[in-house]
Short mmCIF file of N, CA, C and O in Angstrom, two decimals:
data_model
loop_
_atom_site.label_atom_id
_atom_site.label_comp_id
_atom_site.label_asym_id
_atom_site.label_seq_id
_atom_site.Cartn_x
_atom_site.Cartn_y
_atom_site.Cartn_z
N MET A 4 -2.85 -8.23 18.69
CA MET A 4 -1.69 -8.10 17.86
C MET A 4 -2.06 -8.56 16.38
O MET A 4 -2.65 -9.57 16.31
N THR A 5 -1.72 -7.68 15.52
CA THR A 5 -1.96 -8.03 14.11
C THR A 5 -0.93 -8.95 13.48
O THR A 5 0.25 -8.72 13.74
N ALA A 6 -1.31 -9.97 12.80
CA ALA A 6 -0.30 -10.80 12.08
C ALA A 6 0.15 -10.14 10.84
O ALA A 6 -0.55 -9.59 10.11
N LEU A 7 1.44 -10.07 10.62
CA LEU A 7 2.05 -9.39 9.50
C LEU A 7 2.76 -10.41 8.67
O LEU A 7 3.58 -11.19 9.08
N PRO A 8 2.39 -10.30 7.44
CA PRO A 8 3.13 -11.22 6.37
C PRO A 8 4.64 -10.88 6.42
O PRO A 8 5.02 -9.77 6.32
N GLU A 9 5.45 -11.87 6.62
CA GLU A 9 6.95 -11.69 6.72
C GLU A 9 7.55 -11.27 5.35
O GLU A 9 8.65 -10.81 5.28
N ASP A 10 6.82 -11.65 4.29
CA ASP A 10 7.49 -11.54 2.93
C ASP A 10 7.20 -10.08 2.30
O ASP A 10 7.69 -9.75 1.30
N LEU A 11 6.62 -9.24 3.17
CA LEU A 11 6.29 -7.86 2.71
C LEU A 11 7.22 -6.87 3.40
O LEU A 11 7.87 -7.23 4.49
N ARG A 12 7.35 -5.71 2.92
CA ARG A 12 8.09 -4.53 3.47
C ARG A 12 7.01 -3.55 3.82
O ARG A 12 5.82 -3.60 3.34
N TYR A 13 7.35 -2.65 4.83
CA TYR A 13 6.22 -1.81 5.48
C TYR A 13 6.75 -0.32 5.55
O TYR A 13 8.03 -0.04 5.62
N THR A 14 5.88 0.74 5.54
CA THR A 14 6.38 2.05 5.93
C THR A 14 5.70 2.35 7.14
O THR A 14 4.73 1.83 7.64
N GLU A 15 6.25 3.49 7.79
CA GLU A 15 5.69 4.07 8.94
C GLU A 15 4.31 4.68 8.81
O GLU A 15 3.58 4.92 9.77
N GLU A 16 3.95 4.89 7.48
CA GLU A 16 2.68 5.48 7.18
C GLU A 16 1.56 4.38 7.03
O GLU A 16 0.52 4.62 6.47
N HIS A 17 1.94 3.13 7.27
CA HIS A 17 1.05 1.96 7.30
C HIS A 17 0.69 1.37 5.86
O HIS A 17 -0.37 0.89 5.69
N GLU A 18 1.66 1.53 4.95
CA GLU A 18 1.45 0.83 3.67
C GLU A 18 2.37 -0.29 3.67
O GLU A 18 3.47 -0.40 4.38
N TRP A 19 2.00 -1.35 2.89
CA TRP A 19 2.72 -2.57 2.74
C TRP A 19 3.20 -2.57 1.25
O TRP A 19 2.48 -2.02 0.45
N VAL A 20 4.39 -3.23 1.03
CA VAL A 20 5.03 -3.29 -0.33
C VAL A 20 5.33 -4.68 -0.46
O VAL A 20 6.19 -5.33 0.25
N GLY A 21 4.86 -5.37 -1.60
CA GLY A 21 5.16 -6.70 -1.90
C GLY A 21 5.84 -6.73 -3.30
O GLY A 21 5.34 -6.12 -4.31
N ARG A 22 6.95 -7.40 -3.50
CA ARG A 22 7.63 -7.54 -4.74
C ARG A 22 6.94 -8.50 -5.66
O ARG A 22 6.52 -9.59 -5.32
N MET A 23 6.72 -8.06 -6.85
CA MET A 23 5.98 -8.73 -7.87
C MET A 23 6.95 -9.32 -8.92
O MET A 23 6.54 -10.11 -9.67
N GLY A 24 8.13 -8.73 -9.08
CA GLY A 24 9.03 -9.04 -10.05
C GLY A 24 10.32 -8.23 -9.87
O GLY A 24 10.39 -7.49 -8.93
N PRO A 25 11.22 -8.32 -10.87
CA PRO A 25 12.54 -7.57 -10.60
C PRO A 25 12.34 -6.07 -10.45
O PRO A 25 13.15 -5.57 -9.55
N THR A 26 11.38 -5.49 -11.06
CA THR A 26 11.36 -4.09 -11.00
C THR A 26 9.94 -3.66 -10.57
O THR A 26 9.61 -2.47 -10.62
N ARG A 27 9.04 -4.57 -10.07
CA ARG A 27 7.70 -4.17 -9.81
C ARG A 27 7.25 -4.54 -8.44
O ARG A 27 7.61 -5.69 -7.94
N VAL A 28 6.43 -3.68 -7.83
CA VAL A 28 5.79 -3.96 -6.51
C VAL A 28 4.38 -3.71 -6.49
O VAL A 28 3.87 -2.95 -7.26
N ARG A 29 3.71 -4.32 -5.54
CA ARG A 29 2.27 -4.07 -5.28
C ARG A 29 2.22 -3.46 -3.90
O ARG A 29 2.93 -3.80 -2.98
N VAL A 30 1.26 -2.43 -3.80
CA VAL A 30 1.22 -1.69 -2.61
C VAL A 30 -0.27 -1.63 -2.00
O VAL A 30 -1.14 -1.63 -2.90
N GLY A 31 -0.37 -1.79 -0.74
CA GLY A 31 -1.64 -1.77 -0.10
C GLY A 31 -1.59 -1.17 1.30
O GLY A 31 -0.48 -0.63 1.69
N ILE A 32 -2.60 -1.04 2.07
CA ILE A 32 -2.53 -0.63 3.36
C ILE A 32 -2.60 -1.81 4.25
O ILE A 32 -3.17 -2.86 4.02
N THR A 33 -1.87 -1.71 5.45
CA THR A 33 -1.82 -2.90 6.43
C THR A 33 -3.19 -2.96 7.15
O THR A 33 -4.02 -2.18 7.10
N ASP A 34 -3.26 -4.35 7.68
CA ASP A 34 -4.45 -4.55 8.46
C ASP A 34 -4.61 -3.60 9.70
O ASP A 34 -5.69 -3.16 10.00
N TYR A 35 -3.48 -3.28 10.31
CA TYR A 35 -3.57 -2.11 11.38
C TYR A 35 -4.23 -0.95 10.86
O TYR A 35 -5.03 -0.38 11.43
N ALA A 36 -3.72 -0.46 9.64
CA ALA A 36 -4.28 0.81 9.10
C ALA A 36 -5.83 0.71 8.88
O ALA A 36 -6.60 1.52 9.21
N GLN A 37 -6.27 -0.43 8.19
CA GLN A 37 -7.67 -0.55 7.99
C GLN A 37 -8.53 -0.69 9.26
O GLN A 37 -9.60 -0.15 9.42
N GLN A 38 -7.98 -1.34 10.35
CA GLN A 38 -8.58 -1.23 11.53
C GLN A 38 -8.75 0.19 12.16
O GLN A 38 -9.75 0.41 12.74
N GLN A 39 -7.76 0.89 12.03
CA GLN A 39 -7.76 2.35 12.57
C GLN A 39 -8.74 3.21 11.75
O GLN A 39 -9.40 4.09 12.42
N LEU A 40 -8.85 2.94 10.42
CA LEU A 40 -9.65 3.79 9.66
C LEU A 40 -11.26 3.37 9.84
O LEU A 40 -12.05 4.24 9.76
N GLY A 41 -11.54 2.18 10.17
CA GLY A 41 -12.79 1.64 10.25
C GLY A 41 -13.40 1.47 8.84
O GLY A 41 -12.66 1.11 7.94
N ASP A 42 -14.76 1.46 8.69
CA ASP A 42 -15.38 1.10 7.41
C ASP A 42 -14.99 1.95 6.30
O ASP A 42 -15.22 3.13 6.23
N ILE A 43 -14.32 1.35 5.28
CA ILE A 43 -13.83 2.03 4.05
C ILE A 43 -14.87 2.20 3.10
O ILE A 43 -15.49 1.12 2.66
N VAL A 44 -15.22 3.40 2.70
CA VAL A 44 -16.35 3.73 1.71
C VAL A 44 -15.94 4.07 0.37
O VAL A 44 -16.77 4.11 -0.54
N PHE A 45 -14.72 4.58 0.15
CA PHE A 45 -14.29 5.19 -1.11
C PHE A 45 -12.84 5.17 -1.17
O PHE A 45 -12.06 5.44 -0.15
N VAL A 46 -12.32 4.80 -2.38
CA VAL A 46 -10.78 4.91 -2.61
C VAL A 46 -10.56 5.64 -3.81
O VAL A 46 -11.23 5.38 -4.89
N GLN A 47 -9.66 6.65 -3.93
CA GLN A 47 -9.27 7.42 -5.01
C GLN A 47 -7.81 6.83 -5.31
O GLN A 47 -6.90 7.05 -4.56
N LEU A 48 -7.72 6.30 -6.51
CA LEU A 48 -6.31 5.71 -6.84
C LEU A 48 -5.61 6.63 -7.86
O LEU A 48 -6.25 7.38 -8.52
N PRO A 49 -4.32 6.47 -8.03
CA PRO A 49 -3.57 7.37 -8.88
C PRO A 49 -3.81 6.85 -10.18
O PRO A 49 -4.13 5.64 -10.56
N PRO A 50 -3.58 7.76 -11.21
CA PRO A 50 -3.70 7.43 -12.60
C PRO A 50 -2.62 6.57 -13.11
O PRO A 50 -1.46 6.77 -12.59
N VAL A 51 -2.88 5.49 -13.93
CA VAL A 51 -1.88 4.67 -14.49
C VAL A 51 -1.05 5.53 -15.31
O VAL A 51 -1.41 6.42 -15.88
N ASP A 52 0.31 5.16 -15.39
CA ASP A 52 1.47 5.93 -16.01
C ASP A 52 1.74 7.28 -15.32
O ASP A 52 2.61 7.97 -15.91
N SER A 53 1.27 7.49 -14.18
CA SER A 53 1.63 8.73 -13.42
C SER A 53 2.94 8.34 -12.71
O SER A 53 3.15 7.20 -12.27
N ASP A 54 3.71 9.49 -12.34
CA ASP A 54 4.97 9.26 -11.59
C ASP A 54 4.57 9.27 -10.12
O ASP A 54 3.66 10.10 -9.72
N ALA A 55 5.17 8.52 -9.32
CA ALA A 55 4.90 8.38 -7.78
C ALA A 55 6.26 8.76 -7.12
O ALA A 55 7.04 7.76 -6.96
N PRO A 56 6.47 10.04 -6.70
CA PRO A 56 7.71 10.29 -6.03
C PRO A 56 7.56 9.81 -4.68
O PRO A 56 6.56 9.88 -3.88
N ALA A 57 8.68 9.13 -4.00
CA ALA A 57 8.71 8.52 -2.75
C ALA A 57 8.15 9.59 -1.66
O ALA A 57 8.66 10.84 -1.74
N GLY A 58 7.43 9.18 -0.71
CA GLY A 58 6.84 10.11 0.27
C GLY A 58 5.76 10.91 0.01
O GLY A 58 5.26 11.61 0.88
N GLU A 59 5.31 11.11 -1.24
CA GLU A 59 4.25 11.97 -1.63
C GLU A 59 2.90 11.24 -1.65
O GLU A 59 2.79 10.14 -1.97
N GLY A 60 1.87 11.98 -1.33
CA GLY A 60 0.48 11.42 -1.25
C GLY A 60 0.05 11.27 -2.89
O GLY A 60 0.18 12.08 -3.71
N ILE A 61 -0.34 9.98 -3.16
CA ILE A 61 -0.69 9.66 -4.35
C ILE A 61 -2.18 9.03 -4.55
O ILE A 61 -2.59 8.71 -5.68
N ALA A 62 -2.72 8.77 -3.41
CA ALA A 62 -3.96 8.09 -3.32
C ALA A 62 -4.70 8.43 -2.07
O ALA A 62 -3.93 9.11 -1.12
N GLU A 63 -6.05 8.29 -1.98
CA GLU A 63 -6.80 8.60 -0.78
C GLU A 63 -7.62 7.47 -0.44
O GLU A 63 -8.32 6.90 -1.37
N VAL A 64 -7.85 7.20 0.85
CA VAL A 64 -8.80 6.15 1.35
C VAL A 64 -9.73 7.01 2.27
O VAL A 64 -9.35 7.55 3.11
N GLU A 65 -11.08 6.80 2.04
CA GLU A 65 -12.04 7.42 2.79
C GLU A 65 -12.80 6.44 3.55
O GLU A 65 -13.30 5.47 3.02
N SER A 66 -12.96 6.71 4.86
CA SER A 66 -13.77 5.80 5.71
C SER A 66 -14.87 6.61 6.31
O SER A 66 -14.96 7.79 6.18
N THR A 67 -15.60 5.94 7.14
CA THR A 67 -16.75 6.53 7.86
C THR A 67 -16.12 7.49 8.97
O THR A 67 -16.86 8.43 9.45
N LYS A 68 -14.88 7.36 9.33
CA LYS A 68 -14.21 8.12 10.40
C LYS A 68 -13.50 9.27 9.69
O LYS A 68 -13.28 10.45 10.32
N SER A 69 -12.70 9.10 8.55
CA SER A 69 -11.80 10.11 8.10
C SER A 69 -11.31 9.83 6.62
O SER A 69 -11.76 8.84 6.11
N VAL A 70 -10.51 10.76 6.11
CA VAL A 70 -9.93 10.58 4.77
C VAL A 70 -8.43 10.50 5.05
O VAL A 70 -7.90 11.46 5.78
N SER A 71 -7.74 9.51 4.53
CA SER A 71 -6.35 9.38 4.77
C SER A 71 -5.56 9.30 3.36
O SER A 71 -6.07 8.58 2.45
N ASP A 72 -4.46 10.05 3.36
CA ASP A 72 -3.56 9.86 2.27
C ASP A 72 -2.76 8.59 2.23
O ASP A 72 -2.49 8.12 3.23
N ILE A 73 -2.66 8.15 1.01
CA ILE A 73 -1.62 7.03 0.79
C ILE A 73 -0.46 7.54 0.21
O ILE A 73 -0.59 8.35 -0.77
N TYR A 74 0.74 7.27 0.64
CA TYR A 74 1.92 7.73 0.15
C TYR A 74 2.66 6.76 -0.64
O TYR A 74 2.71 5.55 -0.23
N ALA A 75 3.38 7.25 -1.68
CA ALA A 75 4.23 6.35 -2.44
C ALA A 75 5.43 5.96 -1.59
O ALA A 75 6.16 6.65 -1.03
N PRO A 76 5.61 4.60 -1.46
CA PRO A 76 6.70 4.12 -0.56
C PRO A 76 8.03 4.21 -1.20
O PRO A 76 9.03 4.02 -0.55
N LEU A 77 8.07 4.54 -2.54
CA LEU A 77 9.32 4.56 -3.33
C LEU A 77 9.03 5.28 -4.60
O LEU A 77 7.85 5.41 -4.93
N SER A 78 10.14 5.91 -5.17
CA SER A 78 9.89 6.64 -6.49
C SER A 78 9.76 5.68 -7.54
O SER A 78 10.74 4.81 -7.79
N ALA A 79 8.70 5.63 -8.30
CA ALA A 79 8.43 4.79 -9.43
C ALA A 79 7.31 5.26 -10.31
O ALA A 79 6.75 6.39 -9.93
N LYS A 80 6.81 4.57 -11.24
CA LYS A 80 5.81 4.87 -12.10
C LYS A 80 4.58 3.89 -11.74
O LYS A 80 4.77 2.74 -11.54
N VAL A 81 3.37 4.45 -11.68
CA VAL A 81 2.14 3.61 -11.45
C VAL A 81 1.87 2.81 -12.70
O VAL A 81 1.78 3.47 -13.81
N VAL A 82 1.84 1.57 -12.60
CA VAL A 82 1.66 0.64 -13.79
C VAL A 82 0.30 -0.05 -13.70
O VAL A 82 -0.14 -0.62 -14.85
N ALA A 83 -0.34 -0.18 -12.53
CA ALA A 83 -1.70 -0.74 -12.47
C ALA A 83 -2.32 -0.31 -11.22
O ALA A 83 -1.68 0.07 -10.27
N VAL A 84 -3.63 -0.25 -11.28
CA VAL A 84 -4.46 0.08 -10.16
C VAL A 84 -5.53 -1.00 -9.92
O VAL A 84 -5.91 -1.77 -10.88
N ASN A 85 -5.98 -1.27 -8.80
CA ASN A 85 -6.90 -2.29 -8.45
C ASN A 85 -8.37 -1.68 -8.73
O ASN A 85 -9.04 -1.06 -7.84
N ASP A 86 -8.97 -1.79 -9.92
CA ASP A 86 -10.28 -1.38 -10.34
C ASP A 86 -11.31 -1.89 -9.53
O ASP A 86 -12.45 -1.38 -9.39
N LEU A 87 -11.08 -3.09 -8.86
CA LEU A 87 -12.15 -3.74 -8.04
C LEU A 87 -12.71 -2.79 -6.98
O LEU A 87 -13.73 -2.70 -6.49
N LEU A 88 -11.64 -1.91 -6.45
CA LEU A 88 -11.87 -0.96 -5.42
C LEU A 88 -12.93 0.01 -5.64
O LEU A 88 -13.55 0.59 -4.79
N ASP A 89 -13.17 0.34 -7.00
CA ASP A 89 -14.11 1.34 -7.40
C ASP A 89 -15.55 0.87 -6.96
O ASP A 89 -16.38 1.68 -6.43
N SER A 90 -15.84 -0.38 -7.12
CA SER A 90 -17.18 -0.87 -6.60
C SER A 90 -17.12 -1.56 -5.34
O SER A 90 -18.21 -1.86 -4.86
N GLU A 91 -15.94 -2.02 -4.82
CA GLU A 91 -15.81 -2.70 -3.56
C GLU A 91 -14.72 -2.26 -2.73
O GLU A 91 -13.82 -2.82 -2.40
N PRO A 92 -14.85 -0.91 -2.21
CA PRO A 92 -13.87 -0.36 -1.35
C PRO A 92 -13.54 -1.17 -0.05
O PRO A 92 -12.57 -1.14 0.46
N GLU A 93 -14.71 -1.86 0.26
CA GLU A 93 -14.68 -2.59 1.56
C GLU A 93 -13.59 -3.74 1.52
O GLU A 93 -13.17 -4.38 2.57
N LEU A 94 -13.05 -4.13 0.25
CA LEU A 94 -12.02 -5.12 0.17
C LEU A 94 -10.85 -4.65 0.98
O LEU A 94 -10.05 -5.58 1.52
N LEU A 95 -10.62 -3.44 1.18
CA LEU A 95 -9.52 -2.98 2.07
C LEU A 95 -9.63 -3.37 3.52
O LEU A 95 -8.69 -3.62 4.23
N ASN A 96 -10.89 -3.50 3.88
CA ASN A 96 -11.17 -3.92 5.28
C ASN A 96 -11.11 -5.51 5.29
O ASN A 96 -10.50 -6.11 6.29
N SER A 97 -11.79 -6.06 4.34
CA SER A 97 -11.82 -7.56 4.51
C SER A 97 -10.54 -8.41 4.01
O SER A 97 -10.39 -9.49 4.53
N ASP A 98 -9.84 -7.83 3.20
CA ASP A 98 -8.58 -8.61 2.64
C ASP A 98 -7.45 -7.55 2.26
O ASP A 98 -7.06 -7.43 1.15
N PRO A 99 -6.95 -6.88 3.28
CA PRO A 99 -5.93 -5.89 2.92
C PRO A 99 -4.73 -6.35 2.27
O PRO A 99 -4.06 -5.62 1.61
N TYR A 100 -4.30 -7.66 2.65
CA TYR A 100 -3.06 -8.12 1.93
C TYR A 100 -3.33 -9.06 0.72
O TYR A 100 -2.37 -9.56 0.13
N GLY A 101 -4.58 -9.08 0.27
CA GLY A 101 -5.04 -9.87 -0.93
C GLY A 101 -5.72 -9.05 -1.87
O GLY A 101 -5.13 -8.11 -2.56
N ASP A 102 -7.05 -9.28 -2.10
CA ASP A 102 -7.76 -8.55 -3.15
C ASP A 102 -7.88 -7.07 -2.72
O ASP A 102 -8.35 -6.39 -3.78
N GLY A 103 -7.47 -6.63 -1.63
CA GLY A 103 -7.54 -5.18 -1.23
C GLY A 103 -6.33 -4.39 -1.58
O GLY A 103 -6.08 -3.26 -1.01
N TRP A 104 -5.44 -4.86 -2.40
CA TRP A 104 -4.30 -4.07 -2.89
C TRP A 104 -4.73 -2.88 -3.48
O TRP A 104 -5.87 -2.75 -4.13
N LEU A 105 -3.81 -1.85 -3.56
CA LEU A 105 -4.19 -0.57 -4.14
C LEU A 105 -3.70 -0.37 -5.59
O LEU A 105 -4.47 -0.12 -6.40
N PHE A 106 -2.36 -0.35 -5.66
CA PHE A 106 -1.72 -0.05 -7.00
C PHE A 106 -0.34 -0.81 -7.07
O PHE A 106 0.26 -1.36 -6.10
N GLU A 107 0.02 -0.77 -8.31
CA GLU A 107 1.51 -1.49 -8.54
C GLU A 107 2.41 -0.47 -9.13
O GLU A 107 1.87 0.44 -9.88
N LEU A 108 3.63 -0.40 -8.73
CA LEU A 108 4.60 0.50 -9.11
C LEU A 108 5.83 -0.20 -9.80
O LEU A 108 6.09 -1.35 -9.47
N GLU A 109 6.39 0.52 -10.76
CA GLU A 109 7.62 -0.10 -11.47
C GLU A 109 8.78 0.83 -11.43
O GLU A 109 8.62 2.05 -11.81
N THR A 110 9.89 0.41 -11.00
CA THR A 110 11.12 1.08 -11.17
C THR A 110 11.82 0.82 -12.40
O THR A 110 11.54 0.03 -13.22
N THR A 111 12.86 1.73 -12.68
CA THR A 111 13.66 1.61 -13.88
C THR A 111 14.50 0.40 -14.04
O THR A 111 14.75 -0.18 -14.96
N ASP A 112 14.93 -0.09 -12.75
CA ASP A 112 15.79 -1.20 -12.86
C ASP A 112 15.68 -2.03 -11.47
O ASP A 112 15.31 -1.43 -10.48
N ALA A 113 16.37 -3.32 -11.43
CA ALA A 113 16.16 -4.06 -10.15
C ALA A 113 17.06 -3.55 -8.99
O ALA A 113 16.64 -3.59 -7.85
N ALA A 114 18.11 -2.95 -9.34
CA ALA A 114 19.05 -2.41 -8.39
C ALA A 114 18.29 -1.22 -7.57
O ALA A 114 18.47 -1.12 -6.36
N THR A 115 17.65 -0.46 -8.35
CA THR A 115 16.92 0.68 -7.66
C THR A 115 15.77 0.19 -6.78
O THR A 115 15.63 0.67 -5.63
N LEU A 116 15.18 -0.89 -7.19
CA LEU A 116 14.15 -1.46 -6.42
C LEU A 116 14.75 -2.11 -5.12
O LEU A 116 14.30 -1.93 -4.05
N ASP A 117 15.78 -2.88 -5.29
CA ASP A 117 16.49 -3.53 -4.21
C ASP A 117 16.86 -2.42 -3.13
O ASP A 117 16.61 -2.61 -1.93
N THR A 118 17.38 -1.31 -3.53
CA THR A 118 17.86 -0.19 -2.65
C THR A 118 16.55 0.34 -1.88
O THR A 118 16.53 0.49 -0.62
N ALA A 119 15.60 0.60 -2.70
CA ALA A 119 14.28 1.26 -2.08
C ALA A 119 13.63 0.29 -1.07
O ALA A 119 13.22 0.67 -0.03
N LEU A 120 13.61 -0.96 -1.42
CA LEU A 120 13.00 -2.00 -0.48
C LEU A 120 13.83 -2.15 0.78
O LEU A 120 13.30 -2.33 1.87
N GLY A 121 15.19 -2.07 0.62
CA GLY A 121 15.98 -2.11 1.82
C GLY A 121 15.83 -1.00 2.82
O GLY A 121 16.25 -1.28 3.90
N GLU A 122 15.29 0.18 2.39
CA GLU A 122 15.05 1.25 3.23
C GLU A 122 13.80 1.20 3.95
O GLU A 122 13.47 1.93 4.91
N LEU A 123 12.89 0.25 3.52
CA LEU A 123 11.60 0.07 4.25
C LEU A 123 11.69 -0.89 5.41
O LEU A 123 12.80 -1.62 5.61
N LEU A 124 10.75 -0.86 6.17
CA LEU A 124 10.67 -1.81 7.40
C LEU A 124 10.36 -3.23 7.07
O LEU A 124 9.58 -3.46 6.35
N ASP A 125 10.97 -4.11 7.79
CA ASP A 125 10.50 -5.54 7.78
C ASP A 125 9.33 -5.68 8.73
O ASP A 125 9.01 -4.76 9.37
N ALA A 126 8.78 -6.85 8.84
CA ALA A 126 7.61 -7.17 9.71
C ALA A 126 7.84 -6.82 11.14
O ALA A 126 7.21 -6.17 11.80
N ALA A 127 9.08 -7.22 11.64
CA ALA A 127 9.37 -6.90 13.06
C ALA A 127 9.54 -5.32 13.30
O ALA A 127 9.03 -4.79 14.28
N GLY A 128 10.13 -4.72 12.32
CA GLY A 128 10.32 -3.23 12.48
C GLY A 128 8.94 -2.56 12.44
O GLY A 128 8.75 -1.56 13.19
N TYR A 129 8.11 -2.95 11.61
CA TYR A 129 6.68 -2.41 11.64
C TYR A 129 5.89 -2.70 12.83
O TYR A 129 5.16 -1.83 13.36
N GLN A 130 6.08 -3.84 13.24
CA GLN A 130 5.39 -4.25 14.56
C GLN A 130 5.81 -3.34 15.68
O GLN A 130 5.08 -2.90 16.59
N GLY A 131 7.18 -2.77 15.68
CA GLY A 131 7.58 -1.88 16.68
C GLY A 131 6.92 -0.49 16.44
O GLY A 131 6.66 0.22 17.49
N VAL A 132 6.66 -0.16 15.23
CA VAL A 132 5.89 1.13 14.92
C VAL A 132 4.49 1.13 15.50
O VAL A 132 3.98 2.15 16.00
N ILE A 133 3.92 0.09 15.41
CA ILE A 133 2.40 0.00 15.82
C ILE A 133 2.32 -0.52 17.23
O ILE A 133 1.21 -0.71 17.76
N GLY A 134 3.38 -0.69 17.90
CA GLY A 134 3.46 -1.01 19.27
C GLY A 134 3.12 -2.53 19.65
O GLY A 134 2.49 -2.86 20.65
N GLY A 135 3.53 -3.39 18.81
CA GLY A 135 3.27 -4.74 18.93
C GLY A 135 4.38 -5.63 19.78
O GLY A 135 5.35 -5.11 19.96
#
């Protein structure tokens, strides 16, 4: 069973979302996701300042097994990407909840973010998705 940080929210597509401020979140893939993917060899991140419509594919993670889309967990603007992943994509395997984050999103206001986060899974809900 995978340990899940309780302070994060989760999607059924295996992304985690951590609040960074009133209108900003950081997004990555879960430990479960990186285990399923195997050794990650390449990450394609979205352009900064691009729009990220909820549920749409905005990034890709390539492993030795497959290529997987990363979906926007909420509608927002991409405000930062993890440039370390260009040279060290394996950070998604070794530290998925830390240095292996993917990108940051910003909403127009705190209420919009509160609502969006409320629609995502908590750790217990996500554990149910992955069969824990």
